[in-house]
Coordinates of C-alpha atoms in Angstrom, one line a residue:
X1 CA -24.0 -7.5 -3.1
X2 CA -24.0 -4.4 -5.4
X3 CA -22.5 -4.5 -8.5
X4 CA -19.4 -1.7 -8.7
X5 CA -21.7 0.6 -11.1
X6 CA -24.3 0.9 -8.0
X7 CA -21.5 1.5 -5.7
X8 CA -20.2 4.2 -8.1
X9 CA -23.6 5.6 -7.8
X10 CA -24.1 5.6 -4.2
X11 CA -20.6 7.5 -3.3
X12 CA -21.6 10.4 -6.0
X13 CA -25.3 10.4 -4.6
X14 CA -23.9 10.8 -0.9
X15 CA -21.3 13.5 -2.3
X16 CA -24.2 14.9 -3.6
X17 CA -26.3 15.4 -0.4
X18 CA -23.2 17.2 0.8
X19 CA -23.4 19.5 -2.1
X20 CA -27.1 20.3 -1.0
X21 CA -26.2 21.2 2.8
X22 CA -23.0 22.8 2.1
X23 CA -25.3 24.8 -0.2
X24 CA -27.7 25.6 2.9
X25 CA -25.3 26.6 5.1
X26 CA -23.7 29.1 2.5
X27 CA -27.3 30.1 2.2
X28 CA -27.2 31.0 6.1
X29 CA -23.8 32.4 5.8
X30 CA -25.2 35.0 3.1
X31 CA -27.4 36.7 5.7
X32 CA -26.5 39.8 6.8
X33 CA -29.2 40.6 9.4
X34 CA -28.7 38.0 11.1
X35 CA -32.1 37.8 13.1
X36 CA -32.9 37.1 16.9
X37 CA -33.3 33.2 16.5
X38 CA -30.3 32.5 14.2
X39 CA -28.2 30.7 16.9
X40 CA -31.4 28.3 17.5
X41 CA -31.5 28.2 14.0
X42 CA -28.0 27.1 13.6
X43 CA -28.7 24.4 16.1
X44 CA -31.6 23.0 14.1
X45 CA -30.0 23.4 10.7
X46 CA -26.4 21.5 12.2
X47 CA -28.5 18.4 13.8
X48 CA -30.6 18.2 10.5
X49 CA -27.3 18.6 8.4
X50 CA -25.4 15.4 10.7
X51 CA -28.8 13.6 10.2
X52 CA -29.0 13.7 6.7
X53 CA -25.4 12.9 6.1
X54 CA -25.5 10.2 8.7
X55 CA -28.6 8.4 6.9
X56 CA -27.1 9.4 3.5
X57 CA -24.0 7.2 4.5
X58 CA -23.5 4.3 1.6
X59 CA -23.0 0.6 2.2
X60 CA -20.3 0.6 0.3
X61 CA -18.1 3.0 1.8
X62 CA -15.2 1.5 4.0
X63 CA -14.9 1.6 7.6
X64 CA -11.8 3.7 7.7
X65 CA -14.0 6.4 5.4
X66 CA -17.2 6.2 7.5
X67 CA -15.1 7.1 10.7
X68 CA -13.5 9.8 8.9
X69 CA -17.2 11.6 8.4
X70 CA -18.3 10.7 11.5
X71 CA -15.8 12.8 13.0
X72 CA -16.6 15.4 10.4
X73 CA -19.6 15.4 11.4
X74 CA -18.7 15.2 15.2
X75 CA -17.0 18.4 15.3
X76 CA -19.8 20.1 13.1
X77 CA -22.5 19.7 15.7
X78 CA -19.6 20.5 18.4
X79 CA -19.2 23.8 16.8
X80 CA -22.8 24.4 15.9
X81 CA -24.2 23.5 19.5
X82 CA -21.8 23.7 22.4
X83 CA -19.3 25.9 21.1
X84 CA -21.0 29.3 19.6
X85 CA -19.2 32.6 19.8
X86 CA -22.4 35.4 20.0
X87 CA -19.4 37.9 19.3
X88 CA -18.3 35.8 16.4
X89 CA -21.5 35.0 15.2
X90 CA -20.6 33.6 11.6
X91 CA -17.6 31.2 13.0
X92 CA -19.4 28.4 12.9
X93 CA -21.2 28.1 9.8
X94 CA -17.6 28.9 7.8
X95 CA -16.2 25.9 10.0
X96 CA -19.1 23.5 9.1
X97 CA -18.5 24.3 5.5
X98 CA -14.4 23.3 6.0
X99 CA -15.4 20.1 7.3
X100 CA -18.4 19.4 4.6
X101 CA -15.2 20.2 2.6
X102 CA -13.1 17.6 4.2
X103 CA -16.1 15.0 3.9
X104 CA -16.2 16.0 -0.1
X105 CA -12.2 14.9 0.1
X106 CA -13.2 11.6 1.8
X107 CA -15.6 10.8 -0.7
X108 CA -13.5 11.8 -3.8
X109 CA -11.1 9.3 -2.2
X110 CA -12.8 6.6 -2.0
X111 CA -14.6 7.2 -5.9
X112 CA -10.9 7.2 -6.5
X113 CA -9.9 3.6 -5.0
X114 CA -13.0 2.2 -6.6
X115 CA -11.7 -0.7 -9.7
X116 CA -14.0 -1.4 -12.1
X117 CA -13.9 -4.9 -12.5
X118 CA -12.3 -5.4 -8.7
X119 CA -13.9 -9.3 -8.2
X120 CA -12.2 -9.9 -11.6
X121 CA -8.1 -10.8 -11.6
X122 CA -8.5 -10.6 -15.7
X123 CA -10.0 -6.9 -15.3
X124 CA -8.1 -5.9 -12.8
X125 CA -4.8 -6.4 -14.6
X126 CA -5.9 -5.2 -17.8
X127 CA -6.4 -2.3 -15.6
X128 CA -3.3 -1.7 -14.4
X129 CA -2.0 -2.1 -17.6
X130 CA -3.8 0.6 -19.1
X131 CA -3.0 2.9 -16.0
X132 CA 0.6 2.0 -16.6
X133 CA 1.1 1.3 -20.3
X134 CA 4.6 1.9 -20.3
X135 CA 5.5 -1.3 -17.0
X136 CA 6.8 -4.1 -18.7
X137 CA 4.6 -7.3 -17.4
X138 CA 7.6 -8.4 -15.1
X139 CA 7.8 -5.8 -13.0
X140 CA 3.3 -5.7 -13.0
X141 CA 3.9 -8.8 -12.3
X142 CA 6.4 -8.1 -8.6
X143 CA 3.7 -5.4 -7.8
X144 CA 0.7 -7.4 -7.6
X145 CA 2.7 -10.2 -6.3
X146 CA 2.5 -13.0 -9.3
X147 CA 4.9 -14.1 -11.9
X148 CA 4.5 -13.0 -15.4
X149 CA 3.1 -16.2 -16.7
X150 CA 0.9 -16.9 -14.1
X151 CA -0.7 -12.7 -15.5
X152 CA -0.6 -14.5 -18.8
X153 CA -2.5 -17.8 -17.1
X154 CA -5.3 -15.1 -15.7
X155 CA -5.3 -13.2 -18.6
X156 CA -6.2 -16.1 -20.8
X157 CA -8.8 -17.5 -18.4
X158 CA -12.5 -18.2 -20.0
X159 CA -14.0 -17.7 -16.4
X160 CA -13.5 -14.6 -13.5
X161 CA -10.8 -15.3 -11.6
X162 CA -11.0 -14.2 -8.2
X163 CA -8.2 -11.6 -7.1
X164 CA -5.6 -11.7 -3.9
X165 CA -5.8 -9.6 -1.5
X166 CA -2.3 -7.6 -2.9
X167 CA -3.8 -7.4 -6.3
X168 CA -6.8 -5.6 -5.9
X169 CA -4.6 -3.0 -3.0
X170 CA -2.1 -2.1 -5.7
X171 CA -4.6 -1.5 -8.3
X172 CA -6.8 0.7 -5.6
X173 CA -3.4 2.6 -5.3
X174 CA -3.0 3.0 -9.0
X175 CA -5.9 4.4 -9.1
X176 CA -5.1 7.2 -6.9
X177 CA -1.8 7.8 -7.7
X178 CA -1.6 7.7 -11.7
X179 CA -3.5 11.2 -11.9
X180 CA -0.6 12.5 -10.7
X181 CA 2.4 10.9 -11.5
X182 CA 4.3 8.9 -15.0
X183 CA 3.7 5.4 -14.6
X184 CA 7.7 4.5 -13.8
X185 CA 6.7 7.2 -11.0
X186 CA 4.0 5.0 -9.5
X187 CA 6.2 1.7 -10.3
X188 CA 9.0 3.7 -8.1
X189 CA 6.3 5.0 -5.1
X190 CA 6.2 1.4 -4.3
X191 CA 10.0 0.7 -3.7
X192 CA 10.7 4.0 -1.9
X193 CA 11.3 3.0 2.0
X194 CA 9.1 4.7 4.4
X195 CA 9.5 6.0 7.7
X196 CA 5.7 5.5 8.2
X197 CA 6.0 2.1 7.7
X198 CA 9.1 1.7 10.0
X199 CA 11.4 1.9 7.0
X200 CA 10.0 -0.5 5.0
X201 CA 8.7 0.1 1.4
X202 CA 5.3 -0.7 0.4
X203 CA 6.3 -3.2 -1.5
X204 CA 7.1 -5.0 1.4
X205 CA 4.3 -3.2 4.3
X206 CA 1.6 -4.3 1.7
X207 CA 1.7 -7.6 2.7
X208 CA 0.7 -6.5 6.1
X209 CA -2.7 -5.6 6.8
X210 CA -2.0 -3.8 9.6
X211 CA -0.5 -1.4 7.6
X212 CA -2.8 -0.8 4.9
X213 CA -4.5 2.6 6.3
X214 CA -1.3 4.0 6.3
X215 CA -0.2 3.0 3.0
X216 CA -3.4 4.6 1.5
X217 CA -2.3 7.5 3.7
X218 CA 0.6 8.1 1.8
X219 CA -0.9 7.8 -1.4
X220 CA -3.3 10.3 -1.0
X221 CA -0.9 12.3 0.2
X222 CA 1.3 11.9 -2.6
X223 CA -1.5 12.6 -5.1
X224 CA -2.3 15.6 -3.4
X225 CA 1.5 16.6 -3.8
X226 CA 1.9 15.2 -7.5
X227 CA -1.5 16.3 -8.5
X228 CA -5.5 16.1 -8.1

């Protein structure tokens, strides 16, 4: 199993491969000749780019984020080989670089849910704690789902102390939320009820996996509201 630093370090390598062929298509863009082969060069450079990407995919990205770039990655090759405009020539490099852009947003969020320390209760709650200085422990305590003394039981463990499944959730949504908002903001994000989670809050959806996707949903769209 990889240890968090590797995973780190896998998610900014495969952003970085992005970089490169987002670099190589602005490359292509930049030609103003545009010579007799450069739609069967725009075939070749869109397969390579999927390709590359595909193989460049890490372990340790989620399901949910994999499928996101595989459909990125769909609709580039779409665009770059079924669906060329000869009178529009350009199109579909500048809408392979929008969704190398969207792929660069998949990957920042899911750096972004990463928790250092996430096989760890102990690290994961001095976590929080520093991402929310300001929470009293009782109401940490209602968010990740344990009474204040069993926080001060984990805390005061010798040994790791293996997290629930609602512990490590909240402090992947801390994570993306508390660039963006006060810490009593991210407290109240949690109690708010939500219309896609039929009314209920997350507070109480969390405890359903079936509505986890859409809970992280919402967060990213509140950080991209609130902030980057």
């Amino acid at each position: 199993m990889a240890t968090f630093a590797g995973e780190h370090d896998e998610l900014q390598q495969f952003g970085d491969v992005v970089d490169e062929w987002a670099a190589k298509l602005l490359a292509q863009l930049r030609e103003a000749h545009l010579p007799d082969d450069y739609f069967q060069r725009l075939r070749l450079t869109a397969s390579r780019l999927s390709e590359a990407i595909e193989r460049s995919v890490p372990p340790s990205l989620d399901a949910e984020h994999v499928a996101e770039v595989r459909g990125e990655l769909l609709a580039i090759l779409r665009r770059g080989l079924e669906e060329q405009d000869e009178d529009k020539p350009l199109d579909a490099i500048e809408a392979a670089l929008l969704h190398l852009e969207a792929i660069r947003h998949i990957v920042r969020d899911a750096l972004d849910q990463h928790v250092f320390g996430e096989r760890d209760a102990r690290e994961i709650i001095s976590g929080i704690e520093r991402a929310l200085p300001r929470v009293r422990r009782k109401e940490l305590g209602s968010l990740i789902g344990v009474s204040d003394r069993s926080i001060q039981r984990i805390v005061a463990s010798p040994k790791p102390v293996d997290p629930q499944r609602r512990m490590l959730l909240v402090a992947r949504l801390v994570e993306l939320l508390r660039r963006g908002w006060t810490p009593e903001g991210v407290v109240a994000w949690f109690s708010r009820p939500r219309g896609e989670l039929d009314g209920m809050t997350v507070d109480e959806a969390i405890e359903d996996p079936s509505y986890e996707q859409a809970i992280f949903a919402l967060a990213r769209h509140g950080r991209a509201q609130h902030g980057s």
